[in-house]
mmCIF file of C-alpha atoms and ligand atoms in Angstrom:
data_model
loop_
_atom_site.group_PDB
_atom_site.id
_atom_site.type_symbol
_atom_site.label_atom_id
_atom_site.label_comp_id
_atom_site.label_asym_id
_atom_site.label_seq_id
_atom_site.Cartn_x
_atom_site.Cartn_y
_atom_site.Cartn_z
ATOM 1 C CA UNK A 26 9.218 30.068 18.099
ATOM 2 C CA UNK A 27 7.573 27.757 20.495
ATOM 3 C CA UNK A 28 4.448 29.065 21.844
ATOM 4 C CA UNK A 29 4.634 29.306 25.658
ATOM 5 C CA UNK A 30 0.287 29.675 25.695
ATOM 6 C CA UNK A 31 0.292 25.611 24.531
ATOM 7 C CA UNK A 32 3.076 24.452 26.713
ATOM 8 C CA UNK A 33 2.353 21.941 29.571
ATOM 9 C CA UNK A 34 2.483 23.506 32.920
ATOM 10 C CA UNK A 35 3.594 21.791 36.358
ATOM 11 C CA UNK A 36 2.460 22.835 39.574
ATOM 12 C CA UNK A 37 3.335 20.746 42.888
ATOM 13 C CA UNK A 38 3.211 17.570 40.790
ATOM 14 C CA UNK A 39 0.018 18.325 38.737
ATOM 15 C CA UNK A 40 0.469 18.899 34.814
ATOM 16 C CA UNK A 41 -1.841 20.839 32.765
ATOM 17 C CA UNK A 42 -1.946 20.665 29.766
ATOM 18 C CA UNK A 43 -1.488 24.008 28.512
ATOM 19 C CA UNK A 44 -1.568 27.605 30.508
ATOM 20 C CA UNK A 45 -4.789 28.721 29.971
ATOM 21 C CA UNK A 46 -6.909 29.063 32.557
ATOM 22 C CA UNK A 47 -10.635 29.335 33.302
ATOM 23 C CA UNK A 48 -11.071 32.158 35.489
ATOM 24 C CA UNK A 49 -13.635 31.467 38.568
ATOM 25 C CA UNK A 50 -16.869 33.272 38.112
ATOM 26 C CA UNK A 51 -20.147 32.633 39.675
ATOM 27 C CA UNK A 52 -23.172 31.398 37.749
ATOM 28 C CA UNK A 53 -25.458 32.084 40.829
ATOM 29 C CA UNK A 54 -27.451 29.223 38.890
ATOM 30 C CA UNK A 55 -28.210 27.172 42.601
ATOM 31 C CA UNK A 56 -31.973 27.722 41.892
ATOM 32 C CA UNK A 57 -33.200 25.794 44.625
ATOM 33 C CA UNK A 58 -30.785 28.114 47.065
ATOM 34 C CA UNK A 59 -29.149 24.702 48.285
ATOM 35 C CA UNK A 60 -25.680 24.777 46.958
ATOM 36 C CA UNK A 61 -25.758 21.858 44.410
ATOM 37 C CA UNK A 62 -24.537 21.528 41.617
ATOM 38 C CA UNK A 63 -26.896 21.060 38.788
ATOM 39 C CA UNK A 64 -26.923 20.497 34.638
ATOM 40 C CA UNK A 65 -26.677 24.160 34.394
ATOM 41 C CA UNK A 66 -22.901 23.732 36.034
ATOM 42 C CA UNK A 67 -22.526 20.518 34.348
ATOM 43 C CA UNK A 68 -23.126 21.791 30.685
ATOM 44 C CA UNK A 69 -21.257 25.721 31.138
ATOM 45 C CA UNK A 70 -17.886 23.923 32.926
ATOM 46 C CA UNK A 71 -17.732 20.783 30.575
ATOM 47 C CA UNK A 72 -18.187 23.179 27.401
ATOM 48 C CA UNK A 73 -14.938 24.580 27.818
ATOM 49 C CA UNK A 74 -12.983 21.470 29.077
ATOM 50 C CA UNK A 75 -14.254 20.434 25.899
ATOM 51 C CA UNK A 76 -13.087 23.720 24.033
ATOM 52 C CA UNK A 77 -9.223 22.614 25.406
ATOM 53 C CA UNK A 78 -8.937 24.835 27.979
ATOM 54 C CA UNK A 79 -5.553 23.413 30.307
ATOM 55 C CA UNK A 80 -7.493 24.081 34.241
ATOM 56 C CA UNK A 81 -11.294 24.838 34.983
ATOM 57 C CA UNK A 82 -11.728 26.737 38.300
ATOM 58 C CA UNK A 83 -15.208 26.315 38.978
ATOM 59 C CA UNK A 84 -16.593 29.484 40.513
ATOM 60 C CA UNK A 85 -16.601 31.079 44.023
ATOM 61 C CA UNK A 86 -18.075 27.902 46.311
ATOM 62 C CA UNK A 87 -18.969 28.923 49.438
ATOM 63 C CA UNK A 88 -17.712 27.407 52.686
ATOM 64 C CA UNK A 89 -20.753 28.172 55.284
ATOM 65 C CA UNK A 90 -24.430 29.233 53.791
ATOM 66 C CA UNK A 91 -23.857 33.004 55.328
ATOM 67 C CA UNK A 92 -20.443 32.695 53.252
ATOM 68 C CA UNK A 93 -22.669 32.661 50.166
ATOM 69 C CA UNK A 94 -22.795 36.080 47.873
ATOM 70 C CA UNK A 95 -26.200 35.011 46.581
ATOM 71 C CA UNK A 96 -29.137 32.424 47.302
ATOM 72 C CA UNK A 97 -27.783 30.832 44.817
ATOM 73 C CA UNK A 98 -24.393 30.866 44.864
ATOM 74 C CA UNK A 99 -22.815 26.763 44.714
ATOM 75 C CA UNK A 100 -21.860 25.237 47.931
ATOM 76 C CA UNK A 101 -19.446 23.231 49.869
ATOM 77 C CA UNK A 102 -20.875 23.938 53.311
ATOM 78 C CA UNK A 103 -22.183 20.118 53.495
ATOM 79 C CA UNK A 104 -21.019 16.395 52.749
ATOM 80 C CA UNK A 105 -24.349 16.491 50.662
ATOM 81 C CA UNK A 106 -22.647 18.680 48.343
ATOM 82 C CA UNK A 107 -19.444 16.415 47.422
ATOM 83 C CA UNK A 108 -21.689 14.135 44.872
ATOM 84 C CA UNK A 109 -22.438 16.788 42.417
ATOM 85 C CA UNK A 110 -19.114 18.545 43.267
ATOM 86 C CA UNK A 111 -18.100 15.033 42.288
ATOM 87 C CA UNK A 112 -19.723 14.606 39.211
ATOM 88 C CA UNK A 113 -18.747 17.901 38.434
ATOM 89 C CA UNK A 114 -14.385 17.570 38.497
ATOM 90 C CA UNK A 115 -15.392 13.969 36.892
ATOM 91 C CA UNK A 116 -16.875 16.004 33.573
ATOM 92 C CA UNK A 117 -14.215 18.271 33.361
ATOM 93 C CA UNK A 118 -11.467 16.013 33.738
ATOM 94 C CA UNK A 119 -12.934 13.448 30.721
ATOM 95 C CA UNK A 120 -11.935 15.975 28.373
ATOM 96 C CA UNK A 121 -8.070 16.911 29.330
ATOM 97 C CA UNK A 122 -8.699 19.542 31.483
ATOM 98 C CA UNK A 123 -7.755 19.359 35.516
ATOM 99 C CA UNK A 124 -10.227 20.373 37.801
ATOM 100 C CA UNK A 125 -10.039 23.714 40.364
ATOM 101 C CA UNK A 126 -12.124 25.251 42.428
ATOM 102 C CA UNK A 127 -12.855 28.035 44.143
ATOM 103 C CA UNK A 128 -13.241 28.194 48.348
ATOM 104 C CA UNK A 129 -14.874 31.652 48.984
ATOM 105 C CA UNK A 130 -16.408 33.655 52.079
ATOM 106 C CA UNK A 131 -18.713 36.014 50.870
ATOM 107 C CA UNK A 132 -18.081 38.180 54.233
ATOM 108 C CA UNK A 133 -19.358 41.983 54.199
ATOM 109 C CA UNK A 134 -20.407 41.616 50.362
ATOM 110 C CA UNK A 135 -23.852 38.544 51.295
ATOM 111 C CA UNK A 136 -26.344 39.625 49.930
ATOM 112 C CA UNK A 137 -28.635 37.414 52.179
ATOM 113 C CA UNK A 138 -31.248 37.410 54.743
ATOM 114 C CA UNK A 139 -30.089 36.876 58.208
ATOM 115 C CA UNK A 140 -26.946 38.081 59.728
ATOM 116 C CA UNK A 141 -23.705 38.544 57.681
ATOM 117 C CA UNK A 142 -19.968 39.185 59.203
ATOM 118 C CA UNK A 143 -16.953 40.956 58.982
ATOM 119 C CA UNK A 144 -13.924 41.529 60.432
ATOM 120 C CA UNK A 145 -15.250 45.135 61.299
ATOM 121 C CA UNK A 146 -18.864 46.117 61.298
ATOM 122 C CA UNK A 147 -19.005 48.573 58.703
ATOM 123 C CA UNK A 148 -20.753 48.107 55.503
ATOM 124 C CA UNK A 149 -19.590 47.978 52.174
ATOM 125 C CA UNK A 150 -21.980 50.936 51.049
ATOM 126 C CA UNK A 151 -25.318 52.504 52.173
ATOM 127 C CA UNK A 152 -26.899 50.167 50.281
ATOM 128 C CA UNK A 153 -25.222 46.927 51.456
ATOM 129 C CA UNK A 154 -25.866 45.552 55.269
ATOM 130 C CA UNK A 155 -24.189 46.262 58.166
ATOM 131 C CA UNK A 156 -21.873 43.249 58.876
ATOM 132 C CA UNK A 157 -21.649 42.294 62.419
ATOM 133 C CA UNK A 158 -17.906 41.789 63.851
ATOM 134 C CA UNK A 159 -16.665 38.706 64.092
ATOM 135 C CA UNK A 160 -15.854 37.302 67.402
ATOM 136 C CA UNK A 161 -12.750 35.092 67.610
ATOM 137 C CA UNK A 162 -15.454 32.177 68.198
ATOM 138 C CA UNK A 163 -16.938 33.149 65.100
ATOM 139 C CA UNK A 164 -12.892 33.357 63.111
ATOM 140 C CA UNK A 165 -12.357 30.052 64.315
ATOM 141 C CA UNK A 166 -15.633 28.366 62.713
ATOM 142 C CA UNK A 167 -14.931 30.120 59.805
ATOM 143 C CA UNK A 168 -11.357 29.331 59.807
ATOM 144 C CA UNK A 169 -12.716 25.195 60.166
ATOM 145 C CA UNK A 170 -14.926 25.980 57.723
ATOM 146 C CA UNK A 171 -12.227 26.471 54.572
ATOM 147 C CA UNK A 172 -10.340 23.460 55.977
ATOM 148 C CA UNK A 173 -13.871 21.364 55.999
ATOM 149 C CA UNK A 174 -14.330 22.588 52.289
ATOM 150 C CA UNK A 175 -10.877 21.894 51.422
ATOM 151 C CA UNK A 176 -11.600 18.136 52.809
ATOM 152 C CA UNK A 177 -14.393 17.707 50.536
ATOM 153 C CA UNK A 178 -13.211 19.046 47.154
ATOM 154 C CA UNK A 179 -10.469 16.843 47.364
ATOM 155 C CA UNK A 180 -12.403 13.887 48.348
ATOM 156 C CA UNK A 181 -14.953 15.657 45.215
ATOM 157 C CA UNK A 182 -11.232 14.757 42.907
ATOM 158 C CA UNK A 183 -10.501 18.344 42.403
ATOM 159 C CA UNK A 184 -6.955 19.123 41.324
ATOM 160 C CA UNK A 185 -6.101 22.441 42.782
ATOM 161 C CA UNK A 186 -7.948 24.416 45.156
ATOM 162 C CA UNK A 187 -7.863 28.310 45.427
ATOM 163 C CA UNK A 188 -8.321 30.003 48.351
ATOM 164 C CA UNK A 189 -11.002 33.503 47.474
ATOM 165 C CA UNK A 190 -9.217 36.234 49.390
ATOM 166 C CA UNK A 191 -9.661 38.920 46.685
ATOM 167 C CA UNK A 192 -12.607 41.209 45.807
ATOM 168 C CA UNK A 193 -13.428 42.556 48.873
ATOM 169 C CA UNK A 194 -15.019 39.183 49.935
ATOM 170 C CA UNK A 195 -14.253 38.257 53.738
ATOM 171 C CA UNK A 196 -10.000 36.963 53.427
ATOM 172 C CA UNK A 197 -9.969 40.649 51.892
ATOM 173 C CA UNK A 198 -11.823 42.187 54.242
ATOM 174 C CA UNK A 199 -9.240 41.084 56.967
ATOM 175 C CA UNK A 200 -6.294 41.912 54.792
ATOM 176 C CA UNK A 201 -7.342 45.694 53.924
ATOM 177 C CA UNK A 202 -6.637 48.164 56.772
ATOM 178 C CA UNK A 203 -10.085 50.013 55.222
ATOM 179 C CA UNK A 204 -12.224 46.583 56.580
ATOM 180 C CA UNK A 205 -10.523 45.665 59.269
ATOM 181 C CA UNK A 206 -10.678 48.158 62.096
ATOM 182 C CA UNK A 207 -9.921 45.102 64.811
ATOM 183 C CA UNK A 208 -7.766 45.889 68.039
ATOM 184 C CA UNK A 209 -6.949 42.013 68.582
ATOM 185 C CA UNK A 210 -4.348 40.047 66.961
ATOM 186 C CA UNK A 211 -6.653 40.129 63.680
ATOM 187 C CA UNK A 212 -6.236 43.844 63.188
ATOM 188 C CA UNK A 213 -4.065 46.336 63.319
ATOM 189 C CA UNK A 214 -0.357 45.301 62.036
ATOM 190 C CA UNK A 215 -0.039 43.888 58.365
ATOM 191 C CA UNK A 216 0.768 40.401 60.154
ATOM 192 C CA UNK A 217 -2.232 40.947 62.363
ATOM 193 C CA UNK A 218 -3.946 41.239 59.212
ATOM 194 C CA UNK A 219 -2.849 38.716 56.802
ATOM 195 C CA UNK A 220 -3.663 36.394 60.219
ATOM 196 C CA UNK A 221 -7.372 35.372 59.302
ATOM 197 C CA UNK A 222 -5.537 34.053 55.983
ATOM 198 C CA UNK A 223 -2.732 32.754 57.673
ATOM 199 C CA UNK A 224 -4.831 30.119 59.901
ATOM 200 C CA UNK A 225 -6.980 29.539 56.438
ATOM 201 C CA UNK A 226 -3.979 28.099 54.661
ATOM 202 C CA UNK A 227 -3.025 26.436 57.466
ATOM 203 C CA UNK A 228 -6.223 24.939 58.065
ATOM 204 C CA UNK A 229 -6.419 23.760 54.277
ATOM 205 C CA UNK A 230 -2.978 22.479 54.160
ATOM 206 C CA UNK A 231 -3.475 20.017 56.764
ATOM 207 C CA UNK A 232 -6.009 18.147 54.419
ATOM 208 C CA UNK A 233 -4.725 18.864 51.236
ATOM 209 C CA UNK A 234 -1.667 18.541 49.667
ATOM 210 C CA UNK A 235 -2.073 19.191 46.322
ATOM 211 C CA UNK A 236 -1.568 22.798 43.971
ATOM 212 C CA UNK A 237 -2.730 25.429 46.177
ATOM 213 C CA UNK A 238 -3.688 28.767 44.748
ATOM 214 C CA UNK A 239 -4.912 32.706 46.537
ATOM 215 C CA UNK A 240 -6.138 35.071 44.652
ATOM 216 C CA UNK A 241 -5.528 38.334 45.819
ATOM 217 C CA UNK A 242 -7.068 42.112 45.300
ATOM 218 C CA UNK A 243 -3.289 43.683 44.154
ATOM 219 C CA UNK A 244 -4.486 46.754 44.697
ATOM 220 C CA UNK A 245 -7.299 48.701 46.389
ATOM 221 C CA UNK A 246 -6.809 52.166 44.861
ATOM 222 C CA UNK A 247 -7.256 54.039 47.818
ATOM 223 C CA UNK A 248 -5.054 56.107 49.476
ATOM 224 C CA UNK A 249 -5.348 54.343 52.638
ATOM 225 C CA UNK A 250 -5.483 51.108 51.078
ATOM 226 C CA UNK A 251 -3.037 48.407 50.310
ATOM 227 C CA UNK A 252 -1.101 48.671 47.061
ATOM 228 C CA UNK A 253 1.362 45.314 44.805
ATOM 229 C CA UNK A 254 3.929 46.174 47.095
ATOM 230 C CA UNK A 255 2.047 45.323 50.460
ATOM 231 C CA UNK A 256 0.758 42.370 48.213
ATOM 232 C CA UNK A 257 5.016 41.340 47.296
ATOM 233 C CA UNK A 258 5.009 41.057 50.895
ATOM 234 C CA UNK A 259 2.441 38.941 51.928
ATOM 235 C CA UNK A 260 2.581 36.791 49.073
ATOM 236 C CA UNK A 261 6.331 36.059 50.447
ATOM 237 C CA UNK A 262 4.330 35.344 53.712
ATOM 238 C CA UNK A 263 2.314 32.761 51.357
ATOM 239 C CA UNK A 264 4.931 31.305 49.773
ATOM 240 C CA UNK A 265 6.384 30.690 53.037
ATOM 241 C CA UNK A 266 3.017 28.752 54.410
ATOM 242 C CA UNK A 267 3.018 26.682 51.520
ATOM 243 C CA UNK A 268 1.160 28.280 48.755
ATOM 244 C CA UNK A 269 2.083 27.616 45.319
ATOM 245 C CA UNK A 270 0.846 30.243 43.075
ATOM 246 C CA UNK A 271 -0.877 33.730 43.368
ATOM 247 C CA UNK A 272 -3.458 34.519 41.341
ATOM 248 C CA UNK A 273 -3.355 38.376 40.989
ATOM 249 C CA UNK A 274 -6.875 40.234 40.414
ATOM 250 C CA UNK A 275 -7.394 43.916 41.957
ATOM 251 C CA UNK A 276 -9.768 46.009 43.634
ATOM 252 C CA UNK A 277 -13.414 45.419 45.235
ATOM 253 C CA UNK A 278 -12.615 45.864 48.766
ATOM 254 C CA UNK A 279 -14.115 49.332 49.152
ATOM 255 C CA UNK A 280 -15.769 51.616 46.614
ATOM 256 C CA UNK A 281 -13.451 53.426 44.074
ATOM 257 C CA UNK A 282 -12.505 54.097 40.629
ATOM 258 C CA UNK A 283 -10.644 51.928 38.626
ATOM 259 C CA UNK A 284 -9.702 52.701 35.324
ATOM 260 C CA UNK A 285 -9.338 49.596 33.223
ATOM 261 C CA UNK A 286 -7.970 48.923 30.079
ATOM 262 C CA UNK A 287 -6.008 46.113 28.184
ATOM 263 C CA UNK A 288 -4.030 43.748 30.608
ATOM 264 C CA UNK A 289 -4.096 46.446 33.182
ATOM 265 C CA UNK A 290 -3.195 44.325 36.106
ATOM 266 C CA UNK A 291 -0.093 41.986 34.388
ATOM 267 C CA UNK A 292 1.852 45.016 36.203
ATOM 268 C CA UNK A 293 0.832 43.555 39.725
ATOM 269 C CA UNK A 294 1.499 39.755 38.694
ATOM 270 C CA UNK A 295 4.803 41.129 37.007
ATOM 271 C CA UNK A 296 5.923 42.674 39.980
ATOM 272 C CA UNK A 297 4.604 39.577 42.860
ATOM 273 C CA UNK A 298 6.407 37.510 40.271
ATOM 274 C CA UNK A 299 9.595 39.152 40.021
ATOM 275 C CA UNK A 300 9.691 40.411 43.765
ATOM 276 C CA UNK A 301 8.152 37.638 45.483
ATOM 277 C CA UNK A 302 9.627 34.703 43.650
ATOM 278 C CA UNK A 303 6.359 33.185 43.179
ATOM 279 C CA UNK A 304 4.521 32.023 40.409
ATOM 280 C CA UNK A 305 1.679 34.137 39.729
ATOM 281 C CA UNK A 306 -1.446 33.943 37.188
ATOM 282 C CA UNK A 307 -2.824 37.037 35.432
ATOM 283 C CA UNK A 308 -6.027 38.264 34.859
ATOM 284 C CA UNK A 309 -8.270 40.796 33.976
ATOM 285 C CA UNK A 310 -9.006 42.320 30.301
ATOM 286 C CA UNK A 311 -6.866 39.666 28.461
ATOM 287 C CA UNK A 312 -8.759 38.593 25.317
ATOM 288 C CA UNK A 313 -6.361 37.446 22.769
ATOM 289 C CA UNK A 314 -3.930 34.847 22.211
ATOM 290 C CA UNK A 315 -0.948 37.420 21.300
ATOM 291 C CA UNK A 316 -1.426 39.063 24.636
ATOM 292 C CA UNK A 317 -1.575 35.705 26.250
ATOM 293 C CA UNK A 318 1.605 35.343 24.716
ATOM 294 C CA UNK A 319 3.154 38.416 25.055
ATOM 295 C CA UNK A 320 2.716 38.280 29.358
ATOM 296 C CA UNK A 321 3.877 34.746 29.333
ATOM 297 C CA UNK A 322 7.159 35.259 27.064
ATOM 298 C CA UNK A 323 7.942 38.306 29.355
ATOM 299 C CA UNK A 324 7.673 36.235 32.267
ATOM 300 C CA UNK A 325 5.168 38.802 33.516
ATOM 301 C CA UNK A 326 2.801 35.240 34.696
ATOM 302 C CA UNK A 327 3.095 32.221 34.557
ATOM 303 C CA UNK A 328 -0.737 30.788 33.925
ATOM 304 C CA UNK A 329 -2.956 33.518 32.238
ATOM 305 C CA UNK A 330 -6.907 33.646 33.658
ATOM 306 C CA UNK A 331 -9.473 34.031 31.023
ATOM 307 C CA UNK A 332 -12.655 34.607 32.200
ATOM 308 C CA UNK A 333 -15.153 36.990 30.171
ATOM 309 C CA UNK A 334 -13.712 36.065 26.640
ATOM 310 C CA UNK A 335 -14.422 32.111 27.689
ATOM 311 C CA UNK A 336 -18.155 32.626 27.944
ATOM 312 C CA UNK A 337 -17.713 34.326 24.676
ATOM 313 C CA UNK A 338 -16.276 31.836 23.182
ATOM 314 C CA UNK A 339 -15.871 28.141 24.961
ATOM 315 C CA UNK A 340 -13.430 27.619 22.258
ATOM 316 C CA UNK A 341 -10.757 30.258 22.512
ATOM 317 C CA UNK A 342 -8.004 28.030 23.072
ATOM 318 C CA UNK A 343 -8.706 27.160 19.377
ATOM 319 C CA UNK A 344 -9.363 30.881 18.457
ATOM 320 C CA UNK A 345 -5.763 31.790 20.031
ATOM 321 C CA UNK A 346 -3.967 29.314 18.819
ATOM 322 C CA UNK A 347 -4.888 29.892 15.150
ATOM 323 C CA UNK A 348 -3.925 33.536 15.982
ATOM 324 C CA UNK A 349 -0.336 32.437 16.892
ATOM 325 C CA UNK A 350 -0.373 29.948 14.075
ATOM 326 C CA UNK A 351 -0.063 26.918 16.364
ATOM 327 C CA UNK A 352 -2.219 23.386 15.771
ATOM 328 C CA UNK A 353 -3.606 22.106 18.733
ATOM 329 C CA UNK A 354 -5.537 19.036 18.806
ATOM 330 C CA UNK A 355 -9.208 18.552 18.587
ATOM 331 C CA UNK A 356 -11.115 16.441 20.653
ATOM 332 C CA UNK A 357 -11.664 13.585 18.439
ATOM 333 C CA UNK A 358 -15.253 13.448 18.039
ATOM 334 C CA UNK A 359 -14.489 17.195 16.297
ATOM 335 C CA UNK A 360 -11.938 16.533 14.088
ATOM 336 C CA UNK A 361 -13.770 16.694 11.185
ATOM 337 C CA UNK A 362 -14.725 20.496 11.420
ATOM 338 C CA UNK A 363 -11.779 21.453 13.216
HETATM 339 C C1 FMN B 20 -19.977 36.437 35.478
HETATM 340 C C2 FMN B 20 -18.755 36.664 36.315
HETATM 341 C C3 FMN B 20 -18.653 36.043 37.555
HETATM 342 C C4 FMN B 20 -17.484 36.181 38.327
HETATM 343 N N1 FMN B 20 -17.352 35.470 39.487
HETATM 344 C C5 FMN B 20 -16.145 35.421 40.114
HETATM 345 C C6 FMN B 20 -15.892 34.482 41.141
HETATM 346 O O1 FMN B 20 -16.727 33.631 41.467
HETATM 347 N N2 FMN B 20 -14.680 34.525 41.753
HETATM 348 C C7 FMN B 20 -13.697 35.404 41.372
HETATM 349 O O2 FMN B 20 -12.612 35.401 41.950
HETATM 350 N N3 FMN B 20 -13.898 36.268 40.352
HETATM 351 C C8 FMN B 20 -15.076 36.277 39.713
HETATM 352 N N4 FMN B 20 -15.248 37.082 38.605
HETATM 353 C C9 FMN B 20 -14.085 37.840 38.113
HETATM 354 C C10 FMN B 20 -13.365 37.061 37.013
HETATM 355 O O3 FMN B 20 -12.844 35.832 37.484
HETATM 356 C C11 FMN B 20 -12.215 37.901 36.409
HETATM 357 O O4 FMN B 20 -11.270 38.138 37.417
HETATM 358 C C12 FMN B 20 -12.695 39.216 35.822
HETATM 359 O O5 FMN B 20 -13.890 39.040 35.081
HETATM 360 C C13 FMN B 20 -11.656 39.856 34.927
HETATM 361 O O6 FMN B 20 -11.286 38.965 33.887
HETATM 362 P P1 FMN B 20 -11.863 39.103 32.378
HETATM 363 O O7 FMN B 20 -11.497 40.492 31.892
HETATM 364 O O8 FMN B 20 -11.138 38.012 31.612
HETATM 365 O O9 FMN B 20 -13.330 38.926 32.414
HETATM 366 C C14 FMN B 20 -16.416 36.999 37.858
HETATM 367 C C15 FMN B 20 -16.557 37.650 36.620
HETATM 368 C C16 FMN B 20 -17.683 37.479 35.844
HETATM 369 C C17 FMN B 20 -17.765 38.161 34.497
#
């Protein structure tokens, strides 16, 4: 049997080299509260383009300082920030792996001083700020913003670029019908909603024409929330305006319970996938190469997202492949403890 986890993947004319793929997750490791990338970024990303992973997406970047989660969140808000950004898709990509990142808005869910936005002032909890509603002044920064970020990871030599609009960050917060209260054309109907996104993959596009990905909350388990089959529709919408894959996480836009187990949202890629026609990743609880391989053979994904078991283990490519009795090839300086 010929293990789909090790075979080359192409995207919109970019090959990696095998389908696993480094989830984005923040390192909030900007200790100077500046954006830039440092050795801290250097070392964690490298180590597992070392470890064979096929495409690093380095964490949530944010496009404007008040579109940061944390102080210390990493940046793309300046040019100052494309020579570590640089430095950064150069490391990863001199062992194998292509470069991704992240382009985030932190929206409702900054936890900063100063003034933070939303499409609807309402907070995320009592605990969280009030956001203050965006003005379509304030949509259309933002909205030059992405495309501004999207100019500088691709002069940075990032492969792909993903687009945040999932965990209840501010893309989210304009797709949910629980954030976005608007009466303008950014609220109200699902198309007013999926808008905001809309004129962010627009924006992008005209810069970059590489492998673009969104990931996307699937669900928000709430009863008056948006469930996969809102999500088949507007990633249909995405498809249409040029997006090339869907990377399918859940929940975060509004305080509720999840119960999580195993792989419990390959049902949501399975059913973008299928419905949708689109390729989708998966993510969430998947920690072993027989799962990998078990969504992938179904064609419930197409790319599978590791995130938690990578910092476990930089070298789980290796790990998984051993489990499904495959050889894959050391970097060479390794070979002899391979
Ligand atoms: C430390 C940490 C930071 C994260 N930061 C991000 C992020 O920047 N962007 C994002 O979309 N998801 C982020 N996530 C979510 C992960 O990408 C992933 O979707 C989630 O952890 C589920 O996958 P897992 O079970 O393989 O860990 C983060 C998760 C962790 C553990």
């Amino acid at each position: 049997m010929a293990v789909k986890l090790f075979e080359p993947y192409e995207i919109n004319n970019v090959t990696l080299k095998n389908r696993i793929v480094m989830s984005p997750m923040c390192m909030y490791s900007c200790h100077n509260e500046d954006g830039m990338a440092n050795d801290w970024h250097y070392t964690h990303y490298t180590s597992r383009a070392v470890g064979q992973v096929g495409l690093i997406i380095v964490e949530a970047t944010a496009v404007t300082p008040q579109g940061r989660i944390s102080p210390q969140d990493l940046g793309i808000w300046s040019d100052e920030h494309v020579e570590g950004l640089t430095k950064l898709a150069g490391m990863i990509k001199a062992h194998g792996a292509k470069a991704g990142i992240q382009i985030a808005h932190a929206g409702r869910k900054a936890e900063l001083e100063g003034e933070i936005l939303a499409p609807s002032a309402i907070p995320f909890n009592e605990k969280m700020k009030t956001p203050k509603e965006m003005s379509v002044h304030d949509i259309k920064e933002t909205v030059k913003a992405f495309g501004k970020a999207a100019e500088r990871a691709k002069q940075a030599g990032f492969d792909i670029i993903e687009i945040h609009g999932a965990h209840g960050y501010l893309i989210n917060e304009f797709l949910s019908p629980i954030t976005n209260h608007r009466s303008d054309e950014y609220g109200g109907t699902m198309e007013n909603r999926y808008r905001f996104l809309k004129e962010v993959i627009g924006e992008v596009k005209a810069v970059w024409d590489g492998p673009l990905f969104v990931r996307v909350s699937a669900n928000d388990y709430l009863e008056e929330g948006l469930d996969p089959s809102h999500y088949v529709m507007m990633a249909k919408w995405m498809k249409e305006d040029g997006v090339h894959l869907i990377d399918v996480s859940s929940g975060a836009v509004a305080p509720a319970k999840i119960s999580t187990y195993p792989g419990y949202q390959v049902p949501f890629s399975e059913k973008i996938k299928r419905e949708a026609e689109i390729p989708t990743g998966s993510v969430g609880l998947i920690t072993t190469g027989i799962q990998a391989e078990e969504i992938l053979q179904n064609n419930r994904a197409d790319l599978i997202f590791l995130a938690r078991a990578l910092l476990r283990d930089p070298y789980w490519p290796r790990t998984a492949a051993e489990k499904l009795g495959y050889e894959i090839e050391p970097p060479v300086q390794y070979q002899r403890g391979w």
